[in-house]
C-alpha positions as a Markdown table, in Angstrom:
| # | Residue | x | y | z |
|---|---|---|---|---|
| 1 | Met | -172.3 | -156.8 | -70.3 |
| 2 | Gly | -168.8 | -157.5 | -71.7 |
| 3 | Gln | -167.2 | -161.0 | -71.7 |
| 4 | Glu | -164.6 | -161.8 | -69.0 |
| 5 | Asn | -163.2 | -165.2 | -68.0 |
| 6 | Phe | -163.5 | -166.5 | -64.5 |
| 7 | Arg | -163.0 | -169.8 | -62.8 |
| 8 | Met | -165.3 | -171.8 | -60.5 |
| 9 | Pro | -163.8 | -173.7 | -57.5 |
| 10 | Ala | -162.1 | -177.1 | -58.4 |
| 11 | His | -164.8 | -179.7 | -59.2 |
| 12 | Ala | -165.8 | -182.2 | -61.8 |
| 13 | Gln | -167.4 | -180.4 | -64.8 |
| 14 | Leu | -170.7 | -178.8 | -63.8 |
| 15 | Thr | -173.8 | -178.4 | -66.0 |
| 16 | Phe | -175.6 | -175.0 | -65.9 |
| 17 | Leu | -179.1 | -174.7 | -67.3 |
| 18 | Leu | -179.5 | -171.3 | -68.8 |
| 19 | Ala | -183.3 | -170.8 | -69.2 |
| 20 | Ser | -183.9 | -167.7 | -71.3 |
| 21 | Ser | -185.2 | -166.5 | -74.6 |
| 22 | Asp | -183.3 | -163.2 | -74.3 |
| 23 | Thr | -180.8 | -163.3 | -77.3 |
| 24 | Asp | -178.6 | -160.6 | -75.8 |
| 25 | Leu | -178.4 | -162.3 | -72.4 |
| 26 | Leu | -177.6 | -165.7 | -74.1 |
| 27 | Thr | -175.0 | -164.1 | -76.3 |
| 28 | Ala | -173.3 | -162.4 | -73.3 |
| 29 | Met | -173.6 | -165.2 | -70.7 |
| 30 | Glu | -172.9 | -168.5 | -72.6 |
| 31 | Pro | -169.2 | -167.7 | -73.4 |
| 32 | Thr | -168.7 | -166.5 | -69.8 |
| 33 | Leu | -170.1 | -169.7 | -68.3 |
| 34 | Leu | -168.2 | -171.9 | -70.8 |
| 35 | Ala | -164.9 | -170.1 | -69.9 |
| 36 | Ala | -165.5 | -171.2 | -66.2 |
| 37 | Gly | -165.3 | -174.8 | -67.4 |
| 38 | Ala | -169.0 | -175.5 | -67.1 |
| 39 | Arg | -171.2 | -177.2 | -69.6 |
| 40 | Val | -174.1 | -175.0 | -70.6 |
| 41 | Asp | -177.5 | -176.2 | -71.7 |
| 42 | Ile | -179.8 | -173.5 | -73.1 |
| 43 | Val | -183.6 | -173.8 | -73.1 |
| 44 | Leu | -186.0 | -171.2 | -74.5 |
| 45 | Ser | -189.2 | -172.1 | -72.7 |
| 46 | Ala | -190.6 | -173.2 | -69.3 |
| 47 | Glu | -191.6 | -176.6 | -70.7 |
| 48 | Ala | -188.1 | -177.3 | -72.0 |
| 49 | Ala | -186.6 | -176.2 | -68.6 |
| 50 | Leu | -188.8 | -178.7 | -66.8 |
| 51 | Ala | -188.0 | -181.5 | -69.2 |
| 52 | Ser | -184.3 | -180.8 | -68.7 |
| 53 | Ile | -184.3 | -181.1 | -64.9 |
| 54 | Ser | -186.1 | -184.5 | -65.1 |
| 55 | Gly | -184.0 | -185.8 | -67.9 |
| 56 | Pro | -181.1 | -188.3 | -67.8 |
| 57 | Arg | -178.5 | -185.5 | -67.1 |
| 58 | Pro | -180.1 | -182.9 | -64.8 |
| 59 | Pro | -178.2 | -179.7 | -64.3 |
| 60 | Asn | -176.2 | -178.7 | -61.2 |
| 61 | Leu | -177.5 | -175.1 | -61.3 |
| 62 | Ile | -180.3 | -173.3 | -63.0 |
| 63 | Leu | -180.0 | -169.7 | -64.3 |
| 64 | Leu | -183.7 | -168.7 | -64.7 |
| 65 | Asp | -184.7 | -165.6 | -66.6 |
| 66 | Glu | -187.9 | -164.0 | -65.1 |
| 67 | Gln | -189.0 | -163.3 | -68.7 |
| 68 | Leu | -188.8 | -167.0 | -69.8 |
| 69 | Pro | -192.0 | -167.7 | -71.7 |
| 70 | Gly | -194.4 | -170.7 | -71.0 |
| 71 | Met | -195.7 | -170.1 | -67.5 |
| 72 | Pro | -195.5 | -167.5 | -64.7 |
| 73 | Thr | -192.1 | -167.5 | -62.9 |
| 74 | Gly | -193.6 | -168.3 | -59.5 |
| 75 | Gln | -195.4 | -171.3 | -60.9 |
| 76 | Leu | -192.3 | -172.5 | -62.7 |
| 77 | Leu | -190.2 | -172.2 | -59.5 |
| 78 | Ala | -192.7 | -174.4 | -57.6 |
| 79 | Ala | -192.6 | -176.9 | -60.5 |
| 80 | Phe | -188.8 | -177.0 | -60.3 |
| 81 | Arg | -188.9 | -177.9 | -56.7 |
| 82 | Ala | -191.6 | -180.5 | -57.2 |
| 83 | Asp | -190.1 | -182.2 | -60.2 |
| 84 | Ser | -186.4 | -182.1 | -59.4 |
| 85 | Glu | -184.8 | -185.2 | -57.9 |
| 86 | Ser | -182.6 | -182.9 | -55.8 |
| 87 | Pro | -184.7 | -180.5 | -53.6 |
| 88 | Thr | -181.5 | -178.5 | -53.0 |
| 89 | Leu | -180.9 | -177.8 | -56.7 |
| 90 | Pro | -179.7 | -174.2 | -56.7 |
| 91 | Ile | -181.7 | -171.7 | -58.7 |
| 92 | Val | -180.4 | -168.2 | -59.6 |
| 93 | Leu | -183.1 | -165.8 | -60.8 |
| 94 | Ile | -182.2 | -163.3 | -63.5 |
| 95 | Ala | -184.4 | -160.2 | -63.2 |
| 96 | Asp | -184.5 | -156.6 | -64.5 |
| 97 | Thr | -185.0 | -155.2 | -61.0 |
| 98 | Ala | -184.9 | -156.4 | -57.4 |
| 99 | Ala | -188.7 | -156.3 | -57.1 |
| 100 | Gln | -190.2 | -157.1 | -53.7 |
| 101 | Glu | -191.7 | -160.3 | -55.1 |
| 102 | Trp | -188.2 | -161.6 | -56.0 |
| 103 | Val | -186.8 | -160.5 | -52.7 |
| 104 | Asp | -189.5 | -162.4 | -50.9 |
| 105 | Arg | -188.8 | -165.5 | -53.1 |
| 106 | Leu | -185.2 | -165.2 | -52.0 |
| 107 | Ala | -186.0 | -164.9 | -48.4 |
| 108 | Glu | -188.3 | -168.0 | -48.4 |
| 109 | Gly | -185.7 | -170.1 | -50.2 |
| 110 | Ala | -187.6 | -170.5 | -53.5 |
| 111 | Val | -184.5 | -169.1 | -55.2 |
| 112 | Asp | -180.9 | -169.2 | -54.0 |
| 113 | Asp | -179.8 | -165.9 | -55.5 |
| 114 | Leu | -181.0 | -162.9 | -57.5 |
| 115 | Ile | -178.8 | -161.3 | -60.1 |
| 116 | Leu | -179.8 | -158.3 | -62.2 |
| 117 | Arg | -179.7 | -158.6 | -65.9 |
| 118 | Ser | -177.4 | -155.6 | -66.1 |
| 119 | Ala | -174.7 | -157.1 | -63.8 |
| 120 | Glu | -171.1 | -157.2 | -65.0 |
| 121 | Pro | -169.3 | -160.6 | -65.4 |
| 122 | Ala | -167.1 | -160.0 | -62.3 |
| 123 | Tyr | -170.3 | -159.8 | -60.3 |
| 124 | Trp | -171.7 | -163.0 | -61.9 |
| 125 | Gln | -168.4 | -164.6 | -60.9 |
| 126 | Leu | -168.8 | -163.7 | -57.3 |
| 127 | Arg | -172.5 | -164.6 | -57.0 |
| 128 | Leu | -172.3 | -168.0 | -58.8 |
| 129 | Asp | -169.2 | -168.9 | -56.9 |
| 130 | Leu | -171.0 | -168.3 | -53.6 |
| 131 | Val | -174.1 | -170.2 | -54.7 |
| 132 | Leu | -172.0 | -173.3 | -55.6 |
| 133 | Arg | -169.9 | -173.1 | -52.5 |
| 134 | Ser | -173.1 | -172.9 | -50.3 |
| 135 | Gln | -174.5 | -175.9 | -52.1 |
| 136 | Arg | -171.4 | -178.0 | -51.5 |
| 137 | Val | -171.3 | -177.0 | -47.8 |
| 138 | Ala | -175.0 | -177.9 | -47.5 |
| 139 | His | -174.4 | -181.3 | -49.2 |
| 140 | Glu | -171.4 | -182.0 | -46.9 |
| 141 | Leu | -173.5 | -181.2 | -43.8 |
| 142 | Glu | -176.3 | -183.5 | -45.0 |
| 143 | Thr | -173.8 | -186.3 | -45.6 |
| 144 | Leu | -172.3 | -185.8 | -42.1 |
| 145 | Arg | -175.8 | -185.8 | -40.6 |
| 146 | Asp | -176.8 | -189.0 | -42.5 |
| 147 | Ala | -173.5 | -190.7 | -41.5 |
| 148 | Ser | -174.1 | -189.7 | -37.8 |
| 149 | Leu | -177.6 | -191.1 | -38.0 |
| 150 | Arg | -176.4 | -194.4 | -39.4 |
| 151 | Asn | -173.7 | -194.6 | -36.7 |
| 152 | Thr | -176.4 | -194.4 | -34.0 |
| 153 | Gln | -178.4 | -197.1 | -35.7 |
| 154 | Leu | -175.6 | -199.6 | -36.4 |
| 155 | Asp | -173.6 | -201.9 | -34.2 |
| 156 | His | -170.1 | -200.3 | -34.1 |
| 157 | Leu | -168.3 | -203.6 | -34.4 |
| 158 | Thr | -170.2 | -205.6 | -37.1 |
| 159 | Gly | -172.0 | -202.9 | -39.0 |
| 160 | Val | -175.4 | -204.6 | -38.6 |
| 161 | Tyr | -178.3 | -203.0 | -36.7 |
| 162 | Asn | -178.0 | -202.5 | -33.0 |
| 163 | Arg | -180.7 | -203.6 | -30.5 |
| 164 | Glu | -182.5 | -200.2 | -30.4 |
| 165 | Ser | -182.6 | -199.9 | -34.2 |
| 166 | Leu | -183.7 | -203.5 | -34.5 |
| 167 | Leu | -186.8 | -202.9 | -32.2 |
| 168 | Ala | -187.7 | -199.8 | -34.2 |
| 169 | Thr | -187.4 | -201.7 | -37.5 |
| 170 | Leu | -189.4 | -204.6 | -36.1 |
| 171 | Phe | -192.3 | -202.3 | -35.2 |
| 172 | Arg | -192.2 | -200.8 | -38.8 |
| 173 | Glu | -192.1 | -204.3 | -40.4 |
| 174 | Thr | -194.9 | -205.5 | -38.2 |
| 175 | Asp | -197.1 | -202.6 | -39.2 |
| 176 | Arg | -196.3 | -203.3 | -42.9 |
| 177 | Ala | -197.2 | -207.0 | -42.4 |
| 178 | Gln | -200.5 | -206.1 | -40.8 |
| 179 | Arg | -201.5 | -203.8 | -43.6 |
| 180 | Ser | -200.6 | -206.3 | -46.3 |
| 181 | Gln | -201.9 | -209.2 | -44.3 |
| 182 | Gly | -198.5 | -210.8 | -44.9 |
| 183 | Ser | -196.2 | -213.0 | -42.8 |
| 184 | Met | -193.0 | -212.4 | -41.0 |
| 185 | Cys | -190.6 | -214.6 | -39.0 |
| 186 | Leu | -187.8 | -213.9 | -36.6 |
| 187 | Val | -184.6 | -216.1 | -36.4 |
| 188 | Leu | -182.5 | -215.6 | -33.3 |
| 189 | Phe | -179.2 | -217.4 | -33.1 |
| 190 | Asp | -176.5 | -217.6 | -30.5 |
| 191 | Ile | -172.9 | -218.8 | -31.0 |
| 192 | Asp | -172.2 | -221.9 | -28.9 |
| 193 | Asp | -169.7 | -221.5 | -26.0 |
| 194 | Phe | -168.5 | -218.1 | -27.2 |
| 195 | Gly | -167.1 | -217.4 | -23.8 |
| 196 | His | -164.6 | -220.2 | -24.3 |
| 197 | Trp | -163.3 | -218.6 | -27.4 |
| 198 | Asn | -163.0 | -215.2 | -25.6 |
| 199 | Ser | -160.8 | -216.8 | -23.0 |
| 200 | Arg | -158.8 | -218.8 | -25.5 |
| 201 | Leu | -158.3 | -216.3 | -28.3 |
| 202 | Gly | -158.8 | -212.9 | -26.7 |
| 203 | Val | -161.2 | -210.1 | -27.4 |
| 204 | Asn | -159.7 | -208.8 | -30.6 |
| 205 | Ala | -159.8 | -212.2 | -32.3 |
| 206 | Cys | -163.4 | -212.8 | -31.1 |
| 207 | Asp | -164.4 | -209.4 | -32.4 |
| 208 | Glu | -163.1 | -210.5 | -35.8 |
| 209 | Leu | -165.1 | -213.8 | -35.5 |
| 210 | Leu | -168.3 | -211.9 | -34.9 |
| 211 | Cys | -167.6 | -209.7 | -38.0 |
| 212 | Gln | -167.1 | -212.8 | -40.1 |
| 213 | Val | -170.3 | -214.4 | -38.8 |
| 214 | Ala | -172.2 | -211.2 | -39.6 |
| 215 | Ser | -170.7 | -211.0 | -43.1 |
| 216 | Arg | -171.4 | -214.6 | -44.0 |
| 217 | Thr | -175.0 | -214.3 | -42.7 |
| 218 | Ala | -175.7 | -211.2 | -44.7 |
| 219 | Thr | -174.7 | -212.9 | -48.0 |
| 220 | Leu | -177.6 | -215.4 | -47.5 |
| 221 | Leu | -180.3 | -212.7 | -46.9 |
| 222 | Arg | -182.6 | -210.9 | -49.3 |
| 223 | Ser | -182.1 | -207.1 | -49.7 |
| 224 | Tyr | -185.2 | -206.3 | -47.5 |
| 225 | Asp | -184.3 | -208.8 | -44.7 |
| 226 | Val | -183.1 | -207.2 | -41.5 |
| 227 | Leu | -180.0 | -208.4 | -39.7 |
| 228 | Gly | -179.0 | -207.1 | -36.2 |
| 229 | Arg | -176.9 | -207.9 | -33.2 |
| 230 | Pro | -179.0 | -207.6 | -30.0 |
| 231 | Gly | -176.4 | -209.2 | -27.7 |
| 232 | Met | -172.7 | -209.9 | -27.6 |
| 233 | Asp | -172.8 | -213.2 | -29.5 |
| 234 | Glu | -176.4 | -213.1 | -30.6 |
| 235 | Phe | -177.8 | -212.2 | -34.0 |
| 236 | Leu | -181.4 | -211.6 | -35.0 |
| 237 | Ile | -182.8 | -211.8 | -38.5 |
| 238 | Ala | -186.3 | -210.4 | -39.4 |
| 239 | Leu | -187.7 | -212.1 | -42.5 |
| 240 | Pro | -190.7 | -210.1 | -44.0 |
| 241 | Ser | -193.1 | -212.1 | -46.2 |
| 242 | Cys | -191.6 | -215.4 | -44.9 |
| 243 | Thr | -193.5 | -218.4 | -43.5 |
| 244 | Pro | -192.2 | -220.6 | -40.7 |
| 245 | Ala | -191.4 | -223.3 | -43.2 |
| 246 | Ser | -189.3 | -220.9 | -45.3 |
| 247 | Ala | -187.7 | -219.6 | -42.1 |
| 248 | Met | -186.7 | -223.1 | -41.1 |
| 249 | Ala | -185.2 | -223.8 | -44.6 |
| 250 | Leu | -183.1 | -220.6 | -44.3 |
| 251 | Thr | -182.0 | -221.5 | -40.8 |
| 252 | Glu | -180.8 | -224.9 | -42.1 |
| 253 | Arg | -178.7 | -223.0 | -44.7 |
| 254 | Leu | -177.3 | -220.7 | -42.0 |
| 255 | Arg | -176.4 | -223.7 | -39.9 |
| 256 | Ile | -174.4 | -225.2 | -42.7 |
| 257 | Glu | -173.3 | -222.4 | -45.0 |
| 258 | Val | -172.3 | -219.9 | -42.2 |
| 259 | Phe | -170.9 | -222.3 | -39.6 |
| 260 | Ala | -169.7 | -225.4 | -41.5 |
| 261 | Ala | -166.7 | -223.7 | -43.1 |
| 262 | Pro | -163.8 | -222.8 | -40.8 |
| 263 | Phe | -163.3 | -219.3 | -39.6 |
| 264 | His | -159.7 | -217.9 | -39.9 |
| 265 | Val | -158.5 | -215.6 | -37.3 |
| 266 | Ser | -155.1 | -215.0 | -35.6 |
| 267 | Gly | -153.5 | -217.7 | -37.7 |
| 268 | Glu | -156.0 | -220.3 | -36.5 |
| 269 | Ala | -158.8 | -222.1 | -38.2 |
| 270 | Ile | -161.8 | -222.0 | -35.8 |
| 271 | Arg | -164.8 | -224.3 | -35.8 |
| 272 | Leu | -167.9 | -222.4 | -34.6 |
| 273 | Ser | -171.4 | -223.6 | -34.2 |
| 274 | Ala | -174.7 | -221.9 | -33.2 |
| 275 | Cys | -178.2 | -222.7 | -31.9 |
| 276 | Phe | -181.3 | -221.2 | -33.5 |
| 277 | Gly | -184.7 | -220.1 | -32.4 |
| 278 | Ile | -187.6 | -219.3 | -34.8 |
| 279 | Ala | -190.8 | -217.4 | -34.1 |
| 280 | Ala | -193.6 | -216.3 | -36.4 |
| 281 | Ser | -195.1 | -212.8 | -36.1 |
| 282 | His | -198.8 | -213.3 | -37.1 |
| 283 | Gly | -199.0 | -209.5 | -36.9 |
| 284 | Arg | -198.5 | -209.4 | -33.1 |
| 285 | Ser | -196.3 | -207.1 | -31.1 |
| 286 | Pro | -192.6 | -207.6 | -32.0 |
| 287 | Val | -191.8 | -207.6 | -28.3 |
| 288 | Val | -194.0 | -210.7 | -27.9 |
| 289 | Val | -192.6 | -212.4 | -30.9 |
| 290 | Leu | -189.0 | -211.6 | -29.8 |
| 291 | Arg | -189.7 | -213.3 | -26.5 |
| 292 | Glu | -191.0 | -216.4 | -28.3 |
| 293 | Ala | -187.8 | -216.4 | -30.4 |
| 294 | Glu | -185.8 | -216.2 | -27.2 |
| 295 | Lys | -187.8 | -219.1 | -25.7 |
| 296 | Ala | -187.2 | -221.2 | -28.9 |
| 297 | Leu | -183.5 | -220.4 | -28.7 |
| 298 | Glu | -183.5 | -221.5 | -25.0 |
| 299 | Trp | -185.0 | -224.9 | -26.1 |
| 300 | Ala | -182.4 | -225.2 | -28.8 |
| 301 | Lys | -179.5 | -224.6 | -26.4 |
| 302 | Ala | -181.0 | -227.2 | -24.1 |
| 303 | Ala | -181.1 | -229.7 | -27.0 |
| 304 | Gly | -177.4 | -229.2 | -27.8 |
| 305 | Pro | -175.1 | -227.4 | -30.2 |
| 306 | Glu | -176.4 | -226.7 | -33.7 |
| 307 | Ser | -180.0 | -227.3 | -32.7 |
| 308 | Ile | -182.9 | -225.4 | -34.4 |
| 309 | Gln | -186.2 | -225.0 | -32.6 |
| 310 | Cys | -189.4 | -223.2 | -33.7 |
| 311 | Phe | -191.8 | -221.7 | -31.1 |
| 312 | Gly | -195.2 | -223.3 | -31.3 |
| 313 | Ser | -193.9 | -226.6 | -32.7 |
| 314 | Pro | -192.9 | -229.7 | -30.6 |
| 315 | Pro | -189.2 | -229.6 | -29.7 |
| 316 | Gln | -187.2 | -231.2 | -32.4 |
| 317 | Pro | -184.6 | -233.9 | -31.7 |
| 318 | Leu | -181.0 | -233.0 | -31.7 |
| 319 | Ser | -179.6 | -232.6 | -35.2 |
| 320 | Ser | -176.5 | -234.3 | -36.4 |
| 321 | Pro | -173.6 | -231.9 | -36.4 |
| 322 | Val | -172.7 | -230.5 | -39.8 |
| 323 | Thr | -169.6 | -231.8 | -41.4 |
| 324 | Phe | -166.6 | -229.5 | -41.0 |
| 325 | Leu | -163.6 | -231.7 | -41.7 |
| 326 | Ser | -163.0 | -232.5 | -45.3 |
| 327 | Ala | -160.2 | -234.0 | -47.4 |
| 328 | Ser | -159.9 | -230.7 | -49.3 |
| 329 | Ser | -159.9 | -228.4 | -46.3 |
| 330 | Gly | -156.3 | -228.7 | -45.3 |
| 331 | Asp | -157.1 | -226.9 | -42.0 |
| 332 | Glu | -156.2 | -228.2 | -38.6 |
| 333 | Leu | -159.3 | -227.0 | -36.8 |
| 334 | Leu | -159.7 | -225.8 | -33.3 |
| 335 | Ala | -163.1 | -226.9 | -32.0 |
| 336 | Trp | -165.0 | -226.8 | -28.7 |
């Protein structure tokens, strides 16, 4: 097999793992692969090949010689798929003949291509090029599928979970809390008199306000807390491993840190406020707990702006409004 240069499609430098102890094959293939702009890692045994794919810099493609010592090729292929962080890592098998066993492995997807040891470099160019292109297409399709799935789960305006995804997530979190005998609380809040701001500022400005509320709220949450928007001006937070007392403390922070500072939109500084309802899961159906959070929110609205109510506790007196005018603000606020 003579040496001949070829080029792979434009990409960042790839790493090929050439797994073979065949000196003639290594001598012929390494310069050819390097000429394509790839980095080539050579291993001489099955054990070394497995260590390479689970190492800090795994390869982008494996060239596996059927004669590689250490373990049977079929067993090594299964180990590759089990140990690799990427189940789509392409494997090209190098064989002496197109034996039925290898044809079957190709058909079942255990290998991505089969190339005879006697093939010329031009043929290697064609086959490796096709394998890499197929891998990129598969990756792009997977990325598009994941993005499409996320789009169906998220509120198109604020980027937090929509109502349907919230309910599905609440059922999963409830199951987890039941198994671990842990706690979970829901915090439901509603922006006070949001219809007034829709009439005064318009839909686009109010959409921006909702995005800012979602963004400020998210900064106060833990990585495993869940934030969603079940209604136009309503937001729901699921707090796994959180007691009612801790949920109340977080809600106080939300009341002050999210809503005390002015919101800026359309050249205006806007003063918003919200009411909050809290309910504890106790491992019960999330539908029941959500109804309790809605009832607590209803009590809070009846108590007045910026109120916080917890289901199962005596209604709390109206809290004093948070301070939103300060000497350092410099904003001439619009308030309702």
